[in-house]
CSV table of C-alpha atoms and ligand atoms in Angstrom, one decimal:
chain,number,residue,atom,x,y,z
A,29,MET,CA,62.5,97.2,137.7
A,30,SER,CA,62.6,98.6,141.2
A,31,SER,CA,62.5,102.9,140.6
A,32,ARG,CA,66.7,102.5,142.8
A,33,HIS,CA,68.2,100.0,140.9
A,34,LEU,CA,68.8,98.0,137.7
A,35,GLY,CA,69.8,94.0,138.4
A,36,ILE,CA,72.6,92.3,136.6
A,37,GLY,CA,72.5,88.7,135.9
A,38,LEU,CA,76.4,87.8,135.1
A,39,LEU,CA,76.6,84.7,133.2
A,40,GLY,CA,81.0,84.3,133.1
A,41,VAL,CA,83.0,85.5,134.9
A,42,GLY,CA,86.1,85.4,132.4
A,43,VAL,CA,88.3,87.7,130.8
A,44,VAL,CA,85.4,89.5,129.7
A,45,GLY,CA,83.4,88.6,132.5
A,46,GLY,CA,85.2,89.9,135.7
A,47,GLY,CA,85.8,93.3,133.6
A,48,VAL,CA,82.3,93.7,134.0
A,49,ALA,CA,82.8,92.9,137.5
A,50,GLN,CA,85.5,95.4,137.7
A,51,ILE,CA,84.5,98.6,135.8
A,52,LEU,CA,80.1,98.2,137.4
A,53,PRO,CA,80.8,98.9,141.1
A,54,GLY,CA,84.0,100.5,140.3
A,55,LYS,CA,82.7,103.5,138.4
A,56,ALA,CA,79.1,103.3,140.0
A,57,THR,CA,78.8,106.3,140.6
A,58,GLN,CA,79.7,107.8,137.0
A,59,LEU,CA,77.7,105.3,135.2
A,60,ALA,CA,74.5,105.9,137.1
A,61,ALA,CA,74.5,109.0,136.5
A,62,ARG,CA,74.1,108.3,132.6
A,63,ALA,CA,72.2,105.5,132.9
A,64,GLY,CA,69.8,107.1,134.5
A,65,ILE,CA,69.8,104.2,138.0
A,66,GLU,CA,72.1,102.3,139.9
A,67,LEU,CA,73.3,99.3,137.5
A,68,ARG,CA,73.8,95.8,140.6
A,69,LEU,CA,74.8,93.2,139.6
A,70,VAL,CA,73.0,90.8,141.3
A,71,ARG,CA,74.9,87.2,140.8
A,72,ALA,CA,77.1,84.9,138.4
A,73,LEU,CA,77.3,82.1,136.8
A,74,VAL,CA,80.5,80.2,136.6
A,75,ARG,CA,82.2,76.6,136.0
A,76,ASP,CA,83.9,76.3,139.3
A,77,PRO,CA,82.7,78.7,142.1
A,78,ALA,CA,85.8,78.2,144.5
A,79,LYS,CA,88.2,79.1,141.9
A,80,GLU,CA,90.2,82.4,143.0
A,81,ARG,CA,89.2,85.6,141.1
A,82,THR,CA,92.0,88.5,141.8
A,83,ARG,CA,91.7,92.1,139.5
A,84,GLY,CA,90.0,93.7,142.2
A,85,ALA,CA,86.0,92.6,140.7
A,86,THR,CA,83.7,93.0,143.5
A,87,LEU,CA,81.7,90.0,143.1
A,88,PRO,CA,77.9,88.9,143.7
A,89,PRO,CA,77.1,85.2,144.9
A,90,LEU,CA,79.0,83.0,142.5
A,91,GLY,CA,77.1,79.6,141.3
A,92,THR,CA,77.0,77.0,139.0
A,93,ASP,CA,72.7,77.2,138.0
A,94,GLY,CA,72.8,79.2,135.0
A,95,ALA,CA,68.9,79.2,135.0
A,96,ALA,CA,69.2,80.4,138.3
A,97,VAL,CA,71.2,83.2,137.5
A,98,VAL,CA,68.3,83.6,134.4
A,99,ASP,CA,65.1,83.1,136.2
A,100,ASP,CA,66.2,85.2,139.5
A,101,PRO,CA,63.3,87.9,139.6
A,102,ALA,CA,66.1,90.6,141.0
A,103,VAL,CA,67.6,90.0,137.3
A,104,GLN,CA,66.4,91.9,134.5
A,105,VAL,CA,69.1,92.5,132.5
A,106,VAL,CA,72.1,89.3,131.2
A,107,VAL,CA,75.0,89.5,130.9
A,108,GLU,CA,76.0,87.2,128.9
A,109,VAL,CA,80.4,86.0,128.2
A,110,LEU,CA,80.5,82.6,128.7
A,111,GLY,CA,81.5,82.1,125.3
A,112,GLY,CA,81.3,79.1,123.3
A,113,GLU,CA,77.1,77.8,121.2
A,114,GLN,CA,76.2,75.9,124.7
A,115,PRO,CA,75.2,76.8,127.2
A,116,ALA,CA,74.6,80.4,126.2
A,117,LEU,CA,72.8,80.1,123.4
A,118,ASP,CA,70.0,78.4,125.8
A,119,LEU,CA,70.3,80.2,128.2
A,120,ILE,CA,69.7,83.2,125.8
A,121,ARG,CA,66.7,81.9,124.8
A,122,ARG,CA,65.5,81.5,128.0
A,123,ALA,CA,66.1,85.0,129.0
A,124,LEU,CA,64.9,86.5,126.1
A,125,ARG,CA,61.1,84.5,126.5
A,126,ALA,CA,60.8,85.8,129.8
A,127,GLY,CA,61.5,88.6,129.1
A,128,LYS,CA,64.5,90.0,130.3
A,129,HIS,CA,66.8,91.8,128.3
A,130,VAL,CA,70.8,90.5,126.8
A,131,VAL,CA,73.7,91.8,126.0
A,132,THR,CA,76.3,89.6,125.2
A,133,ALA,CA,80.1,88.8,123.2
A,134,ASN,CA,79.5,85.5,121.9
A,135,LYS,CA,79.7,86.8,118.1
A,136,GLU,CA,79.4,82.8,117.7
A,137,VAL,CA,76.0,82.5,119.0
A,138,ILE,CA,75.4,85.8,117.5
A,139,ALA,CA,76.8,84.9,114.0
A,140,LYS,CA,74.4,80.8,114.1
A,141,HIS,CA,71.5,82.5,115.0
A,142,GLY,CA,71.3,85.7,116.0
A,143,ALA,CA,68.3,86.0,113.5
A,144,GLU,CA,66.5,83.1,115.3
A,145,LEU,CA,66.8,85.2,119.0
A,146,PHE,CA,66.3,88.6,117.3
A,147,ALA,CA,63.0,87.0,116.1
A,148,ILE,CA,62.4,85.7,120.3
A,149,ALA,CA,63.3,89.0,120.7
A,150,GLN,CA,61.0,91.3,118.9
A,151,GLN,CA,58.6,88.8,120.0
A,152,HIS,CA,58.7,89.4,123.8
A,153,GLY,CA,59.6,93.1,123.4
A,154,VAL,CA,63.2,92.9,124.5
A,155,ALA,CA,66.7,93.8,124.0
A,156,LEU,CA,69.4,91.8,122.8
A,157,GLN,CA,73.1,93.6,122.0
A,158,PHE,CA,75.4,92.8,121.1
A,159,GLU,CA,78.2,95.3,121.0
A,160,ALA,CA,81.3,93.6,122.2
A,161,SER,CA,81.1,90.5,119.9
A,162,VAL,CA,83.1,91.9,116.5
A,163,GLY,CA,86.1,94.5,117.2
A,164,GLY,CA,86.3,94.6,121.2
A,165,GLY,CA,86.2,97.8,122.3
A,166,ILE,CA,86.2,99.7,119.2
A,167,PRO,CA,82.6,100.6,118.6
A,168,VAL,CA,81.3,99.5,115.8
A,169,ILE,CA,77.9,97.4,115.8
A,170,ALA,CA,76.6,100.6,116.6
A,171,VAL,CA,78.0,102.2,113.8
A,172,PHE,CA,76.2,100.1,111.7
A,173,GLN,CA,72.8,99.3,113.3
A,174,HIS,CA,72.9,103.5,114.0
A,175,ASP,CA,75.7,106.2,112.6
A,176,LEU,CA,76.0,104.2,109.5
A,177,ALA,CA,72.0,103.6,109.7
A,178,ALA,CA,71.6,106.6,105.7
A,179,ASN,CA,74.0,105.2,103.8
A,180,TRP,CA,73.7,102.3,101.1
A,181,VAL,CA,77.1,100.3,102.1
A,182,SER,CA,78.8,98.6,99.5
A,183,ARG,CA,82.4,97.0,101.0
A,184,ILE,CA,83.8,96.0,104.5
A,185,ALA,CA,87.5,94.9,105.1
A,186,ALA,CA,88.6,94.5,108.4
A,187,ILE,CA,90.9,93.5,110.6
A,188,ILE,CA,88.7,92.2,113.1
A,189,ASN,CA,91.5,89.3,114.9
A,190,GLY,CA,93.9,90.0,117.3
A,191,THR,CA,95.4,87.0,117.7
A,192,THR,CA,95.9,86.3,114.5
A,193,ASN,CA,97.5,90.0,113.7
A,194,TYR,CA,99.9,89.3,116.8
A,195,ILE,CA,101.4,86.7,114.7
A,196,LEU,CA,101.6,88.3,111.0
A,197,SER,CA,103.1,91.0,113.3
A,198,ARG,CA,105.8,88.9,113.9
A,199,MET,CA,106.1,87.1,111.4
A,200,ALA,CA,107.0,90.3,109.5
A,201,SER,CA,108.8,92.5,112.1
A,202,GLU,CA,111.3,90.1,113.4
A,203,GLY,CA,111.8,87.2,110.8
A,204,ALA,CA,110.0,84.8,113.0
A,205,ASP,CA,108.4,81.5,111.6
A,206,PHE,CA,104.8,80.9,112.3
A,207,GLY,CA,105.3,78.1,114.9
A,208,ASP,CA,107.6,80.0,117.0
A,209,ALA,CA,105.1,83.3,116.8
A,210,LEU,CA,102.3,81.8,117.6
A,211,ALA,CA,104.2,80.1,121.2
A,212,ASP,CA,105.1,83.5,121.2
A,213,ALA,CA,101.0,84.6,121.3
A,214,GLN,CA,100.3,82.0,123.6
A,215,ALA,CA,102.5,82.4,125.7
A,216,LEU,CA,101.8,85.9,126.0
A,217,GLY,CA,97.7,84.8,126.5
A,218,TYR,CA,97.2,86.5,122.8
A,219,ALA,CA,96.3,82.7,121.3
A,220,GLU,CA,94.7,79.9,123.0
A,221,ALA,CA,96.4,76.6,123.9
A,222,ASP,CA,94.3,75.6,121.1
A,223,PRO,CA,94.4,78.1,118.3
A,224,THR,CA,92.3,76.8,115.6
A,225,ALA,CA,89.4,79.4,116.0
A,226,ASP,CA,92.1,82.1,115.2
A,227,VAL,CA,94.8,80.7,113.5
A,228,ASP,CA,91.7,78.5,110.9
A,229,ALA,CA,89.9,82.0,110.7
A,230,TYR,CA,87.1,80.8,112.3
A,231,ASP,CA,86.5,83.9,114.7
A,232,PRO,CA,87.3,86.3,112.3
A,233,CYS,CA,84.5,84.0,109.6
A,234,TYR,CA,81.8,85.0,112.6
A,235,LYS,CA,82.8,88.6,113.3
A,236,LEU,CA,82.6,89.2,109.7
A,237,ALA,CA,79.2,87.5,109.0
A,238,ILE,CA,77.7,89.7,111.9
A,239,LEU,CA,78.6,92.8,110.2
A,240,ALA,CA,78.3,91.9,106.4
A,241,SER,CA,74.2,91.0,108.1
A,242,LEU,CA,74.0,94.1,109.7
A,243,ALA,CA,75.3,96.0,106.7
A,244,PHE,CA,74.0,94.5,104.2
A,245,GLY,CA,70.6,94.2,106.2
A,246,GLU,CA,70.5,90.6,104.9
A,247,GLU,CA,71.6,87.6,107.3
A,248,VAL,CA,74.1,86.6,106.0
A,249,ARG,CA,75.5,82.8,107.2
A,250,PRO,CA,79.1,83.0,108.1
A,251,GLU,CA,79.3,78.9,106.6
A,252,GLY,CA,78.7,80.4,103.8
A,253,VAL,CA,82.0,82.9,104.2
A,254,HIS,CA,85.1,81.3,102.5
A,255,ARG,CA,87.8,81.0,105.0
A,256,GLU,CA,91.7,80.4,104.5
A,257,GLY,CA,93.7,80.5,108.2
A,258,ILE,CA,97.4,81.1,107.8
A,259,ARG,CA,99.6,78.3,108.9
A,260,SER,CA,100.5,77.8,105.4
A,261,LEU,CA,102.4,81.1,105.7
A,262,SER,CA,106.0,81.5,105.8
A,263,ARG,CA,108.9,83.8,106.6
A,264,ARG,CA,110.4,83.2,103.1
A,265,ASP,CA,106.5,85.6,102.2
A,266,PHE,CA,106.8,87.9,104.4
A,267,ALA,CA,110.7,88.9,103.1
A,268,PHE,CA,109.4,89.4,99.6
A,269,ALA,CA,105.5,91.3,100.4
A,270,ARG,CA,108.1,94.0,102.2
A,271,SER,CA,110.4,93.3,99.6
A,272,LEU,CA,107.7,94.1,97.3
A,273,GLY,CA,106.2,96.7,99.2
A,274,TYR,CA,103.6,95.0,101.1
A,275,ALA,CA,102.2,94.0,104.3
A,276,ILE,CA,100.4,90.2,105.1
A,277,LYS,CA,97.3,90.6,106.2
A,278,LEU,CA,94.3,88.4,107.3
A,279,LEU,CA,91.7,90.8,106.0
A,280,ALA,CA,88.0,90.2,106.0
A,281,ILE,CA,86.1,91.1,103.0
A,282,ALA,CA,82.4,91.6,101.9
A,283,ARG,CA,81.0,93.3,99.0
A,284,ARG,CA,77.9,93.9,97.7
A,285,ARG,CA,77.7,92.9,93.9
A,286,ALA,CA,75.4,92.7,91.6
A,287,ASP,CA,74.7,88.8,91.8
A,288,GLY,CA,74.9,88.9,95.6
A,289,ILE,CA,77.3,89.5,97.8
A,290,GLU,CA,81.4,88.6,98.2
A,291,ALA,CA,82.0,86.8,102.1
A,292,ARG,CA,85.6,86.2,102.2
A,293,VAL,CA,88.0,85.8,104.9
A,294,HIS,CA,91.9,85.6,103.9
A,295,PRO,CA,95.1,86.2,103.9
A,296,VAL,CA,95.9,89.0,101.5
A,297,MET,CA,98.8,91.1,100.3
A,298,LEU,CA,97.8,95.0,101.1
A,299,PRO,CA,99.9,97.5,99.6
A,300,ALA,CA,102.6,98.5,103.0
A,301,SER,CA,100.2,102.6,101.9
A,302,LYS,CA,97.6,101.3,102.9
A,303,MET,CA,96.4,102.2,106.2
A,304,LEU,CA,94.8,98.7,106.7
A,305,ALA,CA,98.8,97.3,106.1
A,306,LYS,CA,100.0,100.2,109.0
A,307,VAL,CA,97.2,98.1,111.6
A,308,ASP,CA,99.5,96.0,113.9
A,309,GLY,CA,99.6,94.0,116.7
A,310,VAL,CA,96.0,93.3,118.6
A,311,PHE,CA,95.1,95.9,116.8
A,312,ASN,CA,92.0,95.7,115.1
A,313,ALA,CA,90.6,98.1,112.4
A,314,ILE,CA,87.5,97.6,110.6
A,315,GLU,CA,87.1,100.0,106.8
A,316,VAL,CA,83.7,101.2,105.8
A,317,GLU,CA,83.2,102.3,102.3
A,318,ALA,CA,79.7,103.6,101.8
A,319,ASP,CA,77.7,106.1,99.5
A,320,LEU,CA,77.4,108.4,102.3
A,321,VAL,CA,80.5,109.2,104.2
A,322,GLY,CA,83.0,107.5,101.3
A,323,THR,CA,85.6,105.6,103.1
A,324,ALA,CA,85.4,104.9,107.3
A,325,LEU,CA,88.2,103.5,109.6
A,326,LEU,CA,87.3,102.3,113.0
A,327,TYR,CA,90.3,101.9,115.0
A,328,GLY,CA,91.1,100.2,118.5
A,329,GLN,CA,91.5,97.2,120.7
A,330,GLY,CA,89.4,94.4,120.1
A,331,ALA,CA,89.9,92.2,123.0
A,332,GLY,CA,90.9,92.9,126.3
A,333,SER,CA,89.4,92.5,129.8
A,334,LEU,CA,88.3,95.6,129.6
A,335,PRO,CA,88.2,97.6,126.3
A,336,THR,CA,86.1,94.3,125.3
A,337,ALA,CA,83.6,95.2,129.2
A,338,SER,CA,83.4,98.7,128.3
A,339,ALA,CA,81.5,97.3,125.2
A,340,ILE,CA,79.5,95.2,127.7
A,341,VAL,CA,78.8,97.7,130.2
A,342,ALA,CA,77.9,100.3,127.0
A,343,ASP,CA,75.2,98.4,125.8
A,344,VAL,CA,74.1,97.5,129.4
A,345,ILE,CA,73.5,101.3,129.4
A,346,ALA,CA,72.0,101.7,126.8
A,347,ILE,CA,69.1,99.5,128.2
A,348,ALA,CA,69.2,100.7,131.7
A,349,ASP,CA,68.6,104.5,130.1
A,350,ALA,CA,65.6,103.7,128.4
A,351,LEU,CA,63.4,102.0,131.2
A,352,ALA,CA,64.9,104.9,133.7
A,353,ARG,CA,64.1,107.5,130.9
A,354,GLY,CA,60.1,105.1,130.6
A,355,ASP,CA,60.5,103.5,127.2
A,356,ARG,CA,61.2,99.8,125.8
A,357,PRO,CA,64.8,99.1,125.0
A,358,ARG,CA,65.5,99.0,120.8
A,359,THR,CA,65.0,95.2,119.7
A,360,PRO,CA,66.6,94.2,117.9
A,361,ILE,CA,65.8,93.7,113.8
A,362,PRO,CA,66.1,90.7,112.7
A,363,PRO,CA,67.2,91.0,108.8
A,364,SER,CA,64.3,90.3,106.4
A,365,SER,CA,66.0,87.1,103.8
A,366,ARG,CA,68.9,84.8,103.6
A,367,ALA,CA,71.6,87.2,101.8
A,368,ARG,CA,72.8,85.8,98.3
A,369,LEU,CA,76.6,84.7,98.6
A,370,VAL,CA,78.5,84.3,95.2
A,371,GLN,CA,81.2,81.6,95.5
A,372,ILE,CA,84.9,82.1,95.4
A,373,GLU,CA,85.6,81.7,92.0
A,374,SER,CA,83.9,84.3,90.8
A,375,ILE,CA,86.1,87.1,91.4
A,376,ASP,CA,88.4,88.7,90.0
A,377,SER,CA,92.3,90.1,91.7
A,378,ARG,CA,95.7,90.8,91.2
A,379,TYR,CA,98.0,87.2,92.7
A,380,TYR,CA,101.4,86.2,94.6
A,381,LEU,CA,103.2,83.6,94.0
A,382,ARG,CA,105.9,81.2,95.7
A,383,LEU,CA,106.8,78.4,93.8
A,384,SER,CA,109.7,75.8,94.2
A,385,VAL,CA,111.0,74.5,91.2
A,386,PRO,CA,114.5,72.2,89.9
A,387,ASP,CA,116.4,74.7,88.8
A,388,LYS,CA,116.3,73.3,85.1
A,389,PRO,CA,116.2,75.0,82.0
A,390,GLY,CA,113.4,75.2,80.4
A,391,VAL,CA,111.3,75.4,84.0
A,392,LEU,CA,110.3,79.1,83.8
A,393,ALA,CA,108.6,78.8,80.3
A,394,ALA,CA,107.1,75.2,80.8
A,395,ILE,CA,105.6,77.4,83.9
A,396,ALA,CA,104.8,81.2,81.6
A,397,ALA,CA,102.4,78.5,78.7
A,398,VAL,CA,100.0,77.5,82.1
A,399,PHE,CA,99.7,80.7,83.2
A,400,GLY,CA,99.0,82.0,79.2
A,401,ARG,CA,96.8,78.5,79.3
A,402,ASN,CA,94.3,80.6,81.7
A,403,ALA,CA,94.3,83.2,80.6
A,404,ILE,CA,96.1,85.2,83.7
A,405,SER,CA,98.8,87.5,82.7
A,406,ILE,CA,102.1,87.9,85.3
A,407,ALA,CA,103.1,91.4,85.7
A,408,SER,CA,106.6,90.6,87.2
A,409,VAL,CA,109.3,87.2,88.0
A,410,GLN,CA,111.9,86.5,90.9
A,411,GLN,CA,114.1,84.9,91.5
A,412,PRO,CA,116.5,85.3,94.2
A,413,GLU,CA,120.0,84.0,93.5
A,414,GLN,CA,120.3,79.9,95.3
A,415,THR,CA,123.2,78.8,96.7
A,416,PRO,CA,125.5,75.9,95.2
A,417,GLU,CA,124.2,73.6,97.2
A,418,ASP,CA,120.6,74.4,96.9
A,419,PRO,CA,118.8,71.6,94.2
A,420,GLU,CA,115.4,74.0,94.2
A,421,ALA,CA,114.9,77.3,93.2
A,422,GLU,CA,112.1,79.7,94.2
A,423,LEU,CA,110.6,81.6,92.4
A,424,VAL,CA,107.9,84.7,93.2
A,425,ILE,CA,105.2,85.4,90.9
A,426,MET,CA,103.6,88.5,91.1
A,427,THR,CA,99.8,88.4,88.3
A,428,HIS,CA,97.5,91.3,87.1
A,429,ARG,CA,94.3,90.7,87.7
A,430,ALA,CA,92.3,87.5,86.5
A,431,SER,CA,89.3,85.8,86.9
A,432,GLU,CA,90.3,82.9,90.3
A,433,ALA,CA,88.9,80.3,88.6
A,434,GLY,CA,91.4,80.7,86.2
A,435,MET,CA,94.2,81.0,88.9
A,436,GLN,CA,92.5,77.3,90.8
A,437,ALA,CA,93.2,76.2,87.5
A,438,THR,CA,96.7,77.0,87.1
A,439,ILE,CA,97.6,75.8,90.4
A,440,ALA,CA,96.1,72.8,89.9
A,441,GLN,CA,98.0,72.8,86.4
A,442,LEU,CA,101.1,73.3,87.6
A,443,SER,CA,101.4,70.2,90.2
A,444,GLY,CA,101.1,68.3,87.0
A,445,LEU,CA,103.5,69.4,84.7
A,446,ASP,CA,107.8,67.0,84.4
A,447,VAL,CA,109.5,69.4,86.4
A,448,SER,CA,107.0,69.0,89.1
A,449,PRO,CA,107.0,72.7,90.5
A,450,ARG,CA,105.7,73.2,94.3
A,451,VAL,CA,103.5,76.0,95.3
A,452,GLN,CA,104.5,76.8,98.4
A,453,THR,CA,101.7,80.5,98.9
A,454,VAL,CA,98.8,81.7,96.5
A,455,LEU,CA,97.9,85.4,97.7
A,456,ARG,CA,95.9,87.2,96.9
A,457,ILE,CA,96.2,90.9,96.5
A,458,GLU,CA,93.5,93.7,98.2
A,459,ASP,CA,94.6,96.5,96.0
B,1,NAP,N1,88.6,87.4,125.9
B,1,NAP,C1,88.7,89.1,125.2
B,1,NAP,O1,88.9,89.9,125.0
B,1,NAP,C2,87.5,88.9,124.5
B,1,NAP,C3,86.5,89.7,123.0
B,1,NAP,C4,85.7,89.5,122.7
B,1,NAP,C5,85.0,88.8,123.0
B,1,NAP,N2,85.1,87.8,123.6
B,1,NAP,C6,84.2,86.8,124.4
B,1,NAP,O2,83.8,86.9,125.1
B,1,NAP,C7,82.7,85.7,125.6
B,1,NAP,C8,83.1,85.6,127.1
B,1,NAP,O3,85.9,85.3,126.7
B,1,NAP,P1,86.2,85.7,128.0
B,1,NAP,O4,88.0,85.7,127.9
B,1,NAP,O5,85.5,86.6,129.1
B,1,NAP,O6,85.8,84.1,128.3
B,1,NAP,P2,87.1,82.8,130.0
B,1,NAP,O7,87.8,83.7,130.2
B,1,NAP,O8,87.1,82.1,128.8
B,1,NAP,O9,85.6,83.2,131.3
B,1,NAP,C9,84.9,82.5,130.4
B,1,NAP,C10,83.4,82.7,131.6
B,1,NAP,O10,82.7,82.1,131.6
B,1,NAP,C11,81.7,80.6,132.9
B,1,NAP,N3,81.9,79.5,131.5
B,1,NAP,C12,82.1,78.9,130.4
B,1,NAP,N4,81.4,78.1,130.4
B,1,NAP,C13,80.6,77.7,131.6
B,1,NAP,C14,80.0,77.0,131.3
B,1,NAP,N5,79.8,75.5,131.0
B,1,NAP,N6,78.7,77.3,132.7
B,1,NAP,C15,79.6,77.6,133.2
B,1,NAP,N7,80.5,78.9,133.7
B,1,NAP,C16,80.7,78.6,132.0
B,1,NAP,C17,84.1,80.2,133.3
B,1,NAP,O11,83.7,80.0,135.1
B,1,NAP,P3,85.3,79.7,135.2
B,1,NAP,O12,85.7,81.0,135.7
B,1,NAP,O13,84.5,78.7,136.6
B,1,NAP,O14,86.0,78.6,134.5
B,1,NAP,C18,84.6,81.6,133.6
B,1,NAP,O15,84.0,82.6,134.0
B,1,NAP,C19,83.2,84.7,124.4
B,1,NAP,O16,81.4,84.9,123.5
B,1,NAP,C20,84.0,85.8,123.8
B,1,NAP,O17,84.5,85.4,122.2
B,1,NAP,C21,86.5,88.4,125.0
């Protein structure tokens, strides 16, 4: 390291990289005081160097060769904010093997390849920091790595996808349909043109895998996280949820059990009085239950240029600070083993079901009999009055606590009934 500055190679100058390129020169004096050394952008990788880039960032030379950024001898820290699995993964590997410290916002790479990358970083005595990969500007990775280190974490429940939380909030507050709320989120830049990663819940699965791995000290693989998105929710569900005193949220839940770890992302009904039920719009929140702190809630902006760049720059400062003191920055600890994930069928929950049923005598009794056969006790049934021209009635059933396996059998058997009810929505109730 030059004694006067720390050289940073920036992979990506998009939403987050642009924020980093704005903060580093814009707050140079403050950051140098915190880091003990000047932080200097050396060069950056983009796809298209000719693209117009605004927002007051002072940009270093831009190029299209990622290896040239990583291999530049003036670069000591590589900041990866490209997104996606490749070429980000190969460039991170290359940087670590070359003895460079890496800071990344890439949840997909960390969730899928974290264990391998942590081991490479450890072998080469370099840091691999990823605070920005979950919760954007909310300090959450460091909280699990350091602040909760004395705790035994038993449960995480988190709203960690701002796009879907925005869509669900619009559906709740304005009675909007999913398609309209999604189009609105896209127009505002909260959702991508291809919204799959968000609305089908891949993104929060990656984030939950990262958090659960840190919290429980074992590798939670993202493909082992049970995943359900929000596409099938209707504004009718929001109307019923509200009348019953609940909010609908896409929740990421991880829980320690005697037989393994439960990790799931799906929409839930939350009692309206719960803190997480009040997290609206693009905001994120992570609730942690642990033996010493009890319950803690982290809340803030889970995405956006400057909030996310804030997390990146903090990671860079931590590395710079250690180097400036002549220490080795902290290397990541690879998980000791792979977690045993329990199947969704093994959970217990209360359930909300919305059914469309033909308006005929005996239908309710036939449906109730299916629940009874599967040992599911019904807590309440609502059937709003229908208009004479409507051939179908709507039935909303809330159950007492029941097994997921029993609920899945119930749903399968309902569709086999002669009266052929259509199960429109099933939601787990997270009390
Ligand atoms: N956006 C957020 O609020 C947010 C929040 C938390 C975490 N993150 C994470 O941060 C990372 C970056 O997200 P972003 O929103 O900043 O993405 P983005 O706006 O799409 O920016 C990506 C940048 O990387 C460059 N790039 C992408 N693929 C490349 C390739 N193959 N070769 C060369 N350059 C390439 C792009 O170049 P061009 O500019 O030339 O197109 C662009 O500068 C992702 O991992 C994301 O999940 C984002």
